[in-house]
GROMACS .gro file of C-alpha atoms in nm:
model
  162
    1UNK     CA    1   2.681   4.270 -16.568
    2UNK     CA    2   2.954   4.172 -16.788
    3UNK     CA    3   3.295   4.161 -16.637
    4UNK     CA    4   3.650   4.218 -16.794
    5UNK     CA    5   3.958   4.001 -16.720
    6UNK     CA    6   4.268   4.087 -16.703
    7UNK     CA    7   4.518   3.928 -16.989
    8UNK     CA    8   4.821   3.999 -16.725
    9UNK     CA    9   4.677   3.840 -16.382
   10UNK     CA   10   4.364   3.694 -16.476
   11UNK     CA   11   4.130   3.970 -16.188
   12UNK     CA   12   3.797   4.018 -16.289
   13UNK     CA   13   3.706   4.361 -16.351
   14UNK     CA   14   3.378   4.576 -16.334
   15UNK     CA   15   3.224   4.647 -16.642
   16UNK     CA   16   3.366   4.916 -16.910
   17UNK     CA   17   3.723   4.881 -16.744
   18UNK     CA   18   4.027   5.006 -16.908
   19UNK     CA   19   4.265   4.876 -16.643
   20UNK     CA   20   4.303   4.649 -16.445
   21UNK     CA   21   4.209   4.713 -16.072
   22UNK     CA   22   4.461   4.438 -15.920
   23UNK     CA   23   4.803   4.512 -16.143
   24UNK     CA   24   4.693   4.806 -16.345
   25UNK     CA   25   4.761   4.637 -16.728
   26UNK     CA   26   4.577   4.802 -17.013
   27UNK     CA   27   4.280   4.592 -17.085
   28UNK     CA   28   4.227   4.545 -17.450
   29UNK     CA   29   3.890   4.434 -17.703
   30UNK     CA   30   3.741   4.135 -17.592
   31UNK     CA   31   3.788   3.918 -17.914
   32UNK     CA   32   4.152   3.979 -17.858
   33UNK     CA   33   4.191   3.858 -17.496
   34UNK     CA   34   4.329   3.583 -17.352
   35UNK     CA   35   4.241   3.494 -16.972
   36UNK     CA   36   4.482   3.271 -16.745
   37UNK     CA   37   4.237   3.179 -16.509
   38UNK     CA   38   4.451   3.070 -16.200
   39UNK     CA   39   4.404   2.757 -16.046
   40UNK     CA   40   4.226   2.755 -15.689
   41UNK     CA   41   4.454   2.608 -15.428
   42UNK     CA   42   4.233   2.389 -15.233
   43UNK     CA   43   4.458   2.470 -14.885
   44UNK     CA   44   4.308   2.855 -14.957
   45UNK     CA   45   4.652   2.978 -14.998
   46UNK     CA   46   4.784   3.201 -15.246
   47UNK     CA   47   4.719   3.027 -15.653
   48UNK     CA   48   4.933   2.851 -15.788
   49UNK     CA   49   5.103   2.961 -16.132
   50UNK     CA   50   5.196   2.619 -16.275
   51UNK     CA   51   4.850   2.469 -16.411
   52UNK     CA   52   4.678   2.798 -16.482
   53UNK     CA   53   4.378   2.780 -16.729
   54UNK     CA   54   4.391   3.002 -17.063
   55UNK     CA   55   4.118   3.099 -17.266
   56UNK     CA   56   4.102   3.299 -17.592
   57UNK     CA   57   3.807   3.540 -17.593
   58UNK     CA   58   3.775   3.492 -17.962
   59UNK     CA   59   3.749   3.120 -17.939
   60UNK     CA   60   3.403   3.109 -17.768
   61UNK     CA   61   3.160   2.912 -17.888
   62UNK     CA   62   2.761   2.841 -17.852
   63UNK     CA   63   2.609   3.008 -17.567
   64UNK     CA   64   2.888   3.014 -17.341
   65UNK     CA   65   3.169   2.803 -17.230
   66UNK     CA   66   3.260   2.641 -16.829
   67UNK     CA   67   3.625   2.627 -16.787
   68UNK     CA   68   3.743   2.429 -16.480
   69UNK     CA   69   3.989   2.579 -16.252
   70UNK     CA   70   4.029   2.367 -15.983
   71UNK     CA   71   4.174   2.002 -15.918
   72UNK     CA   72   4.246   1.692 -16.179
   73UNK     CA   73   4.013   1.854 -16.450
   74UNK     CA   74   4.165   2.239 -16.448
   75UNK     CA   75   4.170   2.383 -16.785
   76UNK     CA   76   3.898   2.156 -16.918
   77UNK     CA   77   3.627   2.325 -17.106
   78UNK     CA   78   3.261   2.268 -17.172
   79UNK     CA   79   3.044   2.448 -17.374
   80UNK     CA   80   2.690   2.559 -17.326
   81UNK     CA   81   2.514   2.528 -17.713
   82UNK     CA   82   2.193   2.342 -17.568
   83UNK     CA   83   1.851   2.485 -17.469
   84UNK     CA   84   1.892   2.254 -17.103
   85UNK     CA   85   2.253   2.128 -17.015
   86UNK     CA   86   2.202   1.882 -16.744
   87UNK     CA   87   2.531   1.874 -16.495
   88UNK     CA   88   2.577   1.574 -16.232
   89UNK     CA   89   2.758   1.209 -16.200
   90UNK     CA   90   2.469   1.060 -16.413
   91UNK     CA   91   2.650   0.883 -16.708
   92UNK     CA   92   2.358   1.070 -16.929
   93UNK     CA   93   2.438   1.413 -16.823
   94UNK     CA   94   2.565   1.641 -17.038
   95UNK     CA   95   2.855   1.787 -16.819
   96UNK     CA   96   2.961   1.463 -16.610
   97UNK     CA   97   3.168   1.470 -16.308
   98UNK     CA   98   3.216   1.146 -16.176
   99UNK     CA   99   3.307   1.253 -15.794
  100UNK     CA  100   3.076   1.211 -15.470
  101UNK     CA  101   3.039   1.559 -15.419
  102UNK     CA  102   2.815   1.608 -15.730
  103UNK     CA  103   2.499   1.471 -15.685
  104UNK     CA  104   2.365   1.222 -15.992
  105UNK     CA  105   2.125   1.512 -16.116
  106UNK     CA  106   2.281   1.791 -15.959
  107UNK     CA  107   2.210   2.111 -16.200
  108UNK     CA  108   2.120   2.254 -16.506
  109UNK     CA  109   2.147   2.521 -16.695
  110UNK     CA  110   1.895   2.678 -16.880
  111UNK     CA  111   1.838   2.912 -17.206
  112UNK     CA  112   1.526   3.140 -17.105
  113UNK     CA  113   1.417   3.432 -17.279
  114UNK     CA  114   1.609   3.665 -17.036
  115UNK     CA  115   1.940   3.435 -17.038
  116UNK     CA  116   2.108   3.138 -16.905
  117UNK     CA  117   1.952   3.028 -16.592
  118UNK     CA  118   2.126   2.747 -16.314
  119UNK     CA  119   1.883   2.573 -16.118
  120UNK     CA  120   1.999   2.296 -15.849
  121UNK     CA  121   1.769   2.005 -15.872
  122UNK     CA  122   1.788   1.947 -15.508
  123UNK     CA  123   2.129   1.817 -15.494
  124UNK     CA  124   2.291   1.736 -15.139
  125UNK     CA  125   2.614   1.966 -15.151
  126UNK     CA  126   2.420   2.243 -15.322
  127UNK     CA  127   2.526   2.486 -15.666
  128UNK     CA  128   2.720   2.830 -15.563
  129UNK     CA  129   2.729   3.130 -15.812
  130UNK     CA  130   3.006   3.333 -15.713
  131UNK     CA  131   3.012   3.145 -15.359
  132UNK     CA  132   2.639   3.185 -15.317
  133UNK     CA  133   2.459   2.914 -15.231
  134UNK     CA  134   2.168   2.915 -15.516
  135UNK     CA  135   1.823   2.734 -15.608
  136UNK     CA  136   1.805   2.952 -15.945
  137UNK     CA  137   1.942   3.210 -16.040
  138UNK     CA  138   2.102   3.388 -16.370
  139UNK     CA  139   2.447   3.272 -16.526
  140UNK     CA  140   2.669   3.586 -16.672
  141UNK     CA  141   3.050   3.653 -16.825
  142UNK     CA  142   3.233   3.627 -16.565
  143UNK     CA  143   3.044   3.404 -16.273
  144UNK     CA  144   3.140   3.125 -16.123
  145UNK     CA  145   2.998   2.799 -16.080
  146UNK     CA  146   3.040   2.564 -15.823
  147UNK     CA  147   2.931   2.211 -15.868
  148UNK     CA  148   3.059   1.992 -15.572
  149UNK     CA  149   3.433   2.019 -15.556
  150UNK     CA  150   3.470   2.144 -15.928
  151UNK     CA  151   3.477   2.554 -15.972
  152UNK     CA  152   3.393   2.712 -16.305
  153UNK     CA  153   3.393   3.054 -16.465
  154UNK     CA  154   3.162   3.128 -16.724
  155UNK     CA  155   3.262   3.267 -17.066
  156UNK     CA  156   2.992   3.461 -17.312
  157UNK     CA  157   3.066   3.638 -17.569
  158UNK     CA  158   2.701   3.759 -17.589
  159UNK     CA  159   2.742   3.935 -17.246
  160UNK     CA  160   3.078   4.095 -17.337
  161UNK     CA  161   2.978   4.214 -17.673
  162UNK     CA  162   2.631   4.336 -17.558
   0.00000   0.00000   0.00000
């Protein structure tokens, strides 16, 4: 499933959406879009508008791109171009997150034949898609990622264009 953000408020959308279901802005051509990805308050109250994340559409590169929205590293962006990404506090991996809630080898994403894939290589806090809690499982537009303390959505242009 390949979701559609919203260039106004940044909602994720179902599939083939022409507006949005949270303000009700016209949604326009994917290459053309730019998401503000709001920043997750970690007191679970309402997002703050200050340190937003942006993304153009258009600017996607590789197989897919992680952009942070929460804490010191919101905004940051990482992109997926390997055939295994490795993700943990190891100095080697390839995404690094040097905080005690990520395990040294804490994830990795895969390139299979039917998509990206995350596995969790039997980390202690865990890896959540879309606040699941996950030993494998597919990686689409639109999901996020939890890795410890850090929350990611994933960008494809693959999935939106396909």
């Amino acid at each position: 499933m390949s979701y559609v953000f919203c260039n106004q408020c940044g909602h994720r959308n179902p599939p083939g959406a022409s507006f949005c279901s949270s303000c009700g802005d016209v949604l326009d051509l994917p290459d053309e879009r730019t998401v503000v990805i709001a920043q997750v308050d970690p007191m679970q109250d309402a997002p703050g508008s200050k340190d937003n994340a942006t993304i153009r559409m258009g600017d996607i590169s590789g197989l897919g791109v992680l952009v942070i929205r929460s804490g010191d590293l919101t905004g940051s962006r990482f992109t997926i171009s390997k055939d295994t990404t490795k993700i943990g506090r190891n100095p080697d991996s390839d995404i690094l997150f040097d905080d005690i809630s990520v395990s040294r080898s804490h994830a990795e994403i895969v390139n299979s034949k039917s998509g990206l894939v995350v596995r969790d290589l039997g980390s202690l806090n865990g890896t959540y898609i879309n606040q699941n809690l996950t030993e494998q499982s597919p990686l689409r537009h639109g999901d996020e990622l939890q890795i410890g303390r850090f929350r990611m959505v994933f960008f494809s242009k693959a999935d939106i264009l396909s």
